[in-house]
XYZ file of C-alpha atoms in Angstrom:
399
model
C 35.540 -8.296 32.480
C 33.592 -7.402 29.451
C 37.023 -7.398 27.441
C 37.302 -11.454 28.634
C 34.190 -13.215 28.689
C 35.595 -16.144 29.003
C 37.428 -14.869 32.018
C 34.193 -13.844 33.269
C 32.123 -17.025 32.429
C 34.640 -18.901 34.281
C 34.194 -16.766 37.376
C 30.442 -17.450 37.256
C 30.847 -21.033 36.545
C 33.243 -21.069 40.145
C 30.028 -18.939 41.823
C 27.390 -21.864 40.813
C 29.998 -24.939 41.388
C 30.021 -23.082 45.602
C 26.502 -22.775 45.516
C 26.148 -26.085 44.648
C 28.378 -27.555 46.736
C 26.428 -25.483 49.575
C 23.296 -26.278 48.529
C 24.055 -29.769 48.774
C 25.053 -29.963 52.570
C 21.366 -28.519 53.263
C 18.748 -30.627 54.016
C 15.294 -28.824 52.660
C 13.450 -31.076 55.389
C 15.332 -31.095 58.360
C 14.312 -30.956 62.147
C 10.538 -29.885 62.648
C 10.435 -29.504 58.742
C 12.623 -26.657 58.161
C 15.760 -26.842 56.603
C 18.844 -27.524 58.059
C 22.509 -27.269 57.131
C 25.307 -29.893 58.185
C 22.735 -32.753 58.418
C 23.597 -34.639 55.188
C 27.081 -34.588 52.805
C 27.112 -34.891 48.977
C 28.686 -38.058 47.837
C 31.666 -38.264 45.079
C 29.105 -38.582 42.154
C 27.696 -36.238 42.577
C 30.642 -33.833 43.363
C 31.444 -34.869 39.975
C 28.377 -33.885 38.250
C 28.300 -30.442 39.943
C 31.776 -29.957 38.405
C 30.898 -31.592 35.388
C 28.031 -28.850 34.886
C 29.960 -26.061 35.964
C 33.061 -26.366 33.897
C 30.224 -26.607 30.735
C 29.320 -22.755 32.039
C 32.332 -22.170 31.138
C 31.659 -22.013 27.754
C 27.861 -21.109 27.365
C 28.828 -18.017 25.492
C 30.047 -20.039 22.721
C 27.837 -22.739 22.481
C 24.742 -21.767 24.971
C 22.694 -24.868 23.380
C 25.302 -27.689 23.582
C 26.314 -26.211 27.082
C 22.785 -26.676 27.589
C 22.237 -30.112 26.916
C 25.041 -30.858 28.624
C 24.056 -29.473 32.290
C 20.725 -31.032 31.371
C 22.117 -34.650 30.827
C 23.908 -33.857 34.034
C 20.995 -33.245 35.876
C 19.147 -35.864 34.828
C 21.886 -38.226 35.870
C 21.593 -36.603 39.127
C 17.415 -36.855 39.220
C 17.767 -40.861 38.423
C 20.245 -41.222 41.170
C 18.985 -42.278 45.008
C 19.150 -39.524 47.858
C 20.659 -37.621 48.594
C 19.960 -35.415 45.931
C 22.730 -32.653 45.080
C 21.029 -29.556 43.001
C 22.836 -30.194 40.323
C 20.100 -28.737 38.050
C 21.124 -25.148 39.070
C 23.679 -25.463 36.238
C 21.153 -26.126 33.799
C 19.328 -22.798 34.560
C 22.390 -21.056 34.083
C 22.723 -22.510 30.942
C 18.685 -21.944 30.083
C 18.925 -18.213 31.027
C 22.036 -17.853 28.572
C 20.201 -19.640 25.924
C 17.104 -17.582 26.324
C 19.186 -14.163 26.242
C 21.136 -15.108 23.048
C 18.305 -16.451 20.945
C 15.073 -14.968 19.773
C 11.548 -15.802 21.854
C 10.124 -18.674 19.739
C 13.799 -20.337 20.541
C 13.215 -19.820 23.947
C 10.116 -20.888 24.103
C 10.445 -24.435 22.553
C 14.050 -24.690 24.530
C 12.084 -23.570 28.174
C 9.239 -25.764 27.672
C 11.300 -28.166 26.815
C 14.065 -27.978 29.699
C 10.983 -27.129 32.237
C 8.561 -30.273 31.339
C 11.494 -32.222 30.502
C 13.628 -32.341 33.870
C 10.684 -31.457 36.202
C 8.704 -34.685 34.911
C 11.880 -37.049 35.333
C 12.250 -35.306 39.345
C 8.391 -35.974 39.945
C 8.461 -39.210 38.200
C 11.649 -41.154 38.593
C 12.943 -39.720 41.738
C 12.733 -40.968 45.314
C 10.945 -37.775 46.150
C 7.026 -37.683 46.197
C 5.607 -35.619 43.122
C 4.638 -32.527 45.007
C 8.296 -32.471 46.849
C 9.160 -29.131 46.984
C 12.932 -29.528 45.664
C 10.585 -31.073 42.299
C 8.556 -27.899 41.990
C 11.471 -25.527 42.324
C 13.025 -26.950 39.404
C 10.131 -25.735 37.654
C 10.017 -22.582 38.852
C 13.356 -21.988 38.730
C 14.012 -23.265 34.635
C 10.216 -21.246 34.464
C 12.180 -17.856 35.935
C 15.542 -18.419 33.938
C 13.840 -18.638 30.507
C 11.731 -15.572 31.507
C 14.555 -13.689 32.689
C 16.913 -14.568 30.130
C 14.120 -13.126 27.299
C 13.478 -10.159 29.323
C 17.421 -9.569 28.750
C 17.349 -9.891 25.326
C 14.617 -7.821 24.589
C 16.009 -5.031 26.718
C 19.120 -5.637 24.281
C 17.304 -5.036 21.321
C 15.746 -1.951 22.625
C 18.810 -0.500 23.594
C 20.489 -1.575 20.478
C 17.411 -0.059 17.971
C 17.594 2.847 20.117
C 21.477 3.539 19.460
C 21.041 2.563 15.660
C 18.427 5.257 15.419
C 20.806 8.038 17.262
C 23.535 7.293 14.970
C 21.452 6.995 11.599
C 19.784 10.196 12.850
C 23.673 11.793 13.528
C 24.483 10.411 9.724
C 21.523 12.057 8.604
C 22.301 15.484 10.105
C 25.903 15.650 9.055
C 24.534 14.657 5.354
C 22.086 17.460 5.416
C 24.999 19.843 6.564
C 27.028 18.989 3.974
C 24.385 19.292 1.473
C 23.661 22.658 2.282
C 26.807 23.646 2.522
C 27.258 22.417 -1.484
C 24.209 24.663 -1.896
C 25.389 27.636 -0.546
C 29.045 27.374 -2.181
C 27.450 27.014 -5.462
C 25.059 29.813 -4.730
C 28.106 32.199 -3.871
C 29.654 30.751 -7.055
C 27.340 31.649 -9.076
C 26.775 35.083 -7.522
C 30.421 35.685 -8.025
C 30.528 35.115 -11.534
C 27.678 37.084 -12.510
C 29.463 39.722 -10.821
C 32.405 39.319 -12.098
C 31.362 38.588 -15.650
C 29.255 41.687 -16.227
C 31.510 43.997 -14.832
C 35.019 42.924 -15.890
C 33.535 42.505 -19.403
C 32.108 46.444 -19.414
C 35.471 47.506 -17.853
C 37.066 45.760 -20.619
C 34.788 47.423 -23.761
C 35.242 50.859 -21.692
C 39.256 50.408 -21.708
C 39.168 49.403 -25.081
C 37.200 52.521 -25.906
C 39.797 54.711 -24.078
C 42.808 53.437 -25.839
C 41.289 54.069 -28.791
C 40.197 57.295 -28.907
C 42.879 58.859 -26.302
C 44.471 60.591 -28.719
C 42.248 61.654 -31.299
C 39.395 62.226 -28.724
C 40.086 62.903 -25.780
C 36.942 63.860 -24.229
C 35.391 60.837 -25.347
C 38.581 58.860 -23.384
C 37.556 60.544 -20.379
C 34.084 59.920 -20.379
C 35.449 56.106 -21.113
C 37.436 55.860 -18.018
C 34.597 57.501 -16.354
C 32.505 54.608 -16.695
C 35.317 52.363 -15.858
C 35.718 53.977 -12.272
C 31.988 53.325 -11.976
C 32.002 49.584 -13.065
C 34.800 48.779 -11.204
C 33.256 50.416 -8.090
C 29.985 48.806 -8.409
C 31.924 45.398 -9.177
C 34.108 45.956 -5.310
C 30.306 47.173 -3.924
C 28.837 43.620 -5.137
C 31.803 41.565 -3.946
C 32.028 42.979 -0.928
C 28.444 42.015 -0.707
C 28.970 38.941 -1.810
C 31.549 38.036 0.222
C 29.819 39.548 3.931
C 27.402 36.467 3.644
C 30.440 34.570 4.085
C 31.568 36.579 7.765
C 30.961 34.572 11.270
C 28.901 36.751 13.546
C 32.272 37.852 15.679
C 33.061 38.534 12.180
C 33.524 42.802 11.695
C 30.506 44.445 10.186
C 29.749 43.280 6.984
C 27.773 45.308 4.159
C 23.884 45.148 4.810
C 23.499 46.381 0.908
C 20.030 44.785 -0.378
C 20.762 42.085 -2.896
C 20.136 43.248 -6.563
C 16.605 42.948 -7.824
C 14.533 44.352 -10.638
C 13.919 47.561 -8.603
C 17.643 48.566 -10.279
C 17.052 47.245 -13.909
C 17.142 50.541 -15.026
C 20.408 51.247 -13.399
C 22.089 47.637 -14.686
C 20.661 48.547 -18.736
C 22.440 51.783 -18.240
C 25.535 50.275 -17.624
C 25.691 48.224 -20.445
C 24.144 51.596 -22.725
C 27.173 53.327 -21.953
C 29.387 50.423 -22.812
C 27.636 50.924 -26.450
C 25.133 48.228 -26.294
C 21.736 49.891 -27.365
C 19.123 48.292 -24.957
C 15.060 48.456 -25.000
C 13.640 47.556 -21.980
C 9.597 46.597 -21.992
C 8.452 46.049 -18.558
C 4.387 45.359 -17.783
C 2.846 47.823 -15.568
C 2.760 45.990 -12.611
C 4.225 47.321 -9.815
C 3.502 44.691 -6.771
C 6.999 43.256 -5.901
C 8.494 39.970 -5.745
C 9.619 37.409 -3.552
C 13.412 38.382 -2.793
C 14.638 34.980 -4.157
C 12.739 35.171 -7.625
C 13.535 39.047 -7.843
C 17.735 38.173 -7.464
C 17.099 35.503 -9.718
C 15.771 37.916 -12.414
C 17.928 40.094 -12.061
C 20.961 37.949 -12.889
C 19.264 36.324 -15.750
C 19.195 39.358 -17.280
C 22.503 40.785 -16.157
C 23.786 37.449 -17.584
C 22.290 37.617 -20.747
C 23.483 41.567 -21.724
C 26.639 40.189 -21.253
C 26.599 37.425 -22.959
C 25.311 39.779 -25.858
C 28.672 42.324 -24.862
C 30.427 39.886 -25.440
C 29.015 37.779 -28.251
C 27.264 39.227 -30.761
C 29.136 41.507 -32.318
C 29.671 45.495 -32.384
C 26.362 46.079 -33.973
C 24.072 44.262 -31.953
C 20.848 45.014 -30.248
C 19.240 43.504 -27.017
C 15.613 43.299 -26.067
C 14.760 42.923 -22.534
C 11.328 41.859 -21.520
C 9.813 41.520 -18.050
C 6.158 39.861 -18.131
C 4.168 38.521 -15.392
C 2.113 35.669 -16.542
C -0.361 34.601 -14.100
C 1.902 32.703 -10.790
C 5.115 33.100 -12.842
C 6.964 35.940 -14.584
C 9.022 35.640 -17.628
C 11.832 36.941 -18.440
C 13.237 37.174 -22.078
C 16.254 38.891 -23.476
C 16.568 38.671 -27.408
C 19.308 39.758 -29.580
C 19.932 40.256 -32.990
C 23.420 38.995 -33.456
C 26.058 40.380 -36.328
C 23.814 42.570 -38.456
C 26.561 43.247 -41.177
C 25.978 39.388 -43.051
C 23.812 38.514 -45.070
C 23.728 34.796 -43.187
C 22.173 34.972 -39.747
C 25.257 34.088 -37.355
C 23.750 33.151 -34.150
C 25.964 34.302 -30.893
C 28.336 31.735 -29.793
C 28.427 30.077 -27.129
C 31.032 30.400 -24.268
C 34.570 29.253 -25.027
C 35.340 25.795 -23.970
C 36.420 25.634 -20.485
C 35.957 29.338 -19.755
C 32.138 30.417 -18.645
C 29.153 29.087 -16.476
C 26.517 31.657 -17.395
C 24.221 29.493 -18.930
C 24.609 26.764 -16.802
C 24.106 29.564 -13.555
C 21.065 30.889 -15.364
C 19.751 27.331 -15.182
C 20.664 26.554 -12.122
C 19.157 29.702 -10.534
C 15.729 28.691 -12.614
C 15.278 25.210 -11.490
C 16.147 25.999 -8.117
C 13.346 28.315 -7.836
C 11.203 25.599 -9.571
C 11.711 27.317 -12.989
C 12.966 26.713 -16.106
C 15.733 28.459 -18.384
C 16.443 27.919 -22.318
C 18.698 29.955 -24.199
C 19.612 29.128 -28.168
C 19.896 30.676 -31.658
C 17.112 32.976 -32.891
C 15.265 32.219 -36.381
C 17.036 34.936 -38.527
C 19.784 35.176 -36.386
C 20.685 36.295 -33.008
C 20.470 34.614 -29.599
C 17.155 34.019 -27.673
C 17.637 33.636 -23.739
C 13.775 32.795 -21.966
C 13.433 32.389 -18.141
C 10.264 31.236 -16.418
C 10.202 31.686 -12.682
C 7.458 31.338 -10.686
C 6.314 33.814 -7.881
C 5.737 31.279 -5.063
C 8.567 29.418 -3.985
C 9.279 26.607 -1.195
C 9.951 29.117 1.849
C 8.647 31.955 0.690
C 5.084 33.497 0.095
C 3.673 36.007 -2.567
């Protein structure tokens, strides 16, 4: 039915045009006063204007107000006419209660006080019925009760309808916070990835080169080379496999439970890159109170970022500086170079190839998530200057 209203408004309009017709064979003041059915007939006028006002119900779904006016112009023809009177009006409070449920309440109100004072004055009024006729009085109550009830619809409507808006804004909202994080998290492993990658393939790279080199000549020297290759590579698998657990469902077989990388193995990470032929100074306060896990990862790859950035960069001669200084609620971070040391013009490293790394960008990323910041650029006199700021309490974490 809900598919065909107008299937449906037609069945309702055949429901009032029976009662009608019923109602009108009932005298309301029959034998002894009470009512009695039989006792009087409904004449062909008003026949006519009960099927007048029905076949308007018809279509009060697609024009409540002129469906409306039209069962109330019916029932006032009815009211004006001699007894006995047909009840007619009950098409009109059909019509009222549809009004009242499609509009908003001032609507309703103005329309019901309208239809109420409007047909109940003409029945008290015009009528052959005294004023206080009970058959004048229940048209008031019953326009009173169809206004009423046709409101009380409507607001239950709205209520229903806010209430189903707010379950499926609230269902948008959680499916755009799930996709959100998961963007976060697949840049997070991103970035993790690369820093892995970067550092190690690049040291495996220098070691190899190393190797080749000197195979013949020196061959000692070759196999302390490959040595170090064995040992980068592992530690590259070790951090991927890492890497990669987080990824593993919980049915998932074991993944590694390897600690992420922090500061506590700085000394560890500068010896990689010493062996690789990259002399490294490392100046460290004395603090030894540690730090939150996200800011201590974060430092970490700065730094691991940077050294190879210099590997890579700034030439066979180069020196890095590594400095790790708490500074009140943050802790900086700064890892200087000094660049090709064999011209007489300072040549600042360069930056990544076009189209080839994120490092920088990662670095930055990894800072600002944290709250931080990140700047890396040329040196005065040469080189390449890479500064992290990071502070030590973070949304979700404590000191």
């Amino acid at each position: 039915m809900r598919r065909h209203p107008l299937a449906m408004d037609a069945v309702l309009a055949l429901g009032v045009l029976v009662a009608m017709v019923l109602g009108s064979f009932v005298e309301p003041s029959g034998i002894h006063g009470r009512p009695t059915f039989g006792t009087r007939t409904p004449d062909l006028p008003s026949l006519t204007l009960m099927l007048i006002g029905a076949t308007a119900l018809v279509f009060r779904r697609r024009r409540p107000k002129a469906v409306l006016a039209a069962t109330c112009a019916v029932s006032l023809v009815e009211l004006f006419a001699g007894p006995p009177r047909a009840p007619v009006p009950m098409c009109a409070v059909v019509a009222l209660y549809t009004v009242a449920a499609s509009t908003d309440r001032p609507t309703t109100w103005r329309v019901g006080l309208l239809t109420m004072t409007g047909l109940t004055a003409v029945a008290m009024l015009v009528g052959p019925l005294p004023w206080y006729a009970q058959e004048n009085l229940g048209i008031f109550a019953w326009t009173g009760m169809a206004a009423a009830a046709g409101d009380a619809v409507r607001s239950r409507r709205a209520f229903v309808d806010a209430i189903r808006e707010r379950a499926e804004r609230a269902e948008r909202t959680r499916e755009e916070e799930a996709r959100r994080r998961v963007a976060e998290e697949r840049l997070r492993i991103a970035r993790d990835l690369h820093d892995v990658v970067a550092h190690h393939i690049a040291l495996v790279n220098v070691q190899a080169g190393v190797a080749a080199h000197v195979m013949d000549k020196r061959p000692d020297q070759a196999k302390e080379a490959l040595a170090h290759v064995r040992e980068a590579s592992r530690s590259a698998l070790n951090e991927l496999r890492a890497t990669v657990g987080l990824l593993r469902q919980s049915g998932d077989p074991e993944a590694p439970t390897e600690p992420a990388p922090g500061l506590g193995v700085l000394d560890e990470l500068v010896d990689t890159f010493r062996h690789a032929g990259l002399p490294v100074e490392v100046a460290r306060d004395c603090t030894d109170a540690p730090l939150p896990a996200s800011v201590d990862l974060a430092a970490y790859r700065v730094i691991q970022e940077a050294l190879t950035n210099v590997r890579k960069h700034a030439g066979p001669d180069a020196r890095a500086e590594v400095s790790v200084v708490r500074v009140g609620r943050t802790v900086e971070i700064t890892v200087l170079d000094g660049g090709t040391t064999d011209t007489v013009v300072p040549v600042p490293a360069p930056a990544p190839e076009p189209g080839g790394g994120h490092g920088l960008l990662g670095m930055r990323e990894r800072a600002t998530a944290l709250g931080g910041t990140c700047t890396a650029g040329p040196r005065f006199g040469g080189g390449w200057r890479v500064h992290a700021i990071l502070p030590l309490e973070t949304a979700g974490e404590e000191r």
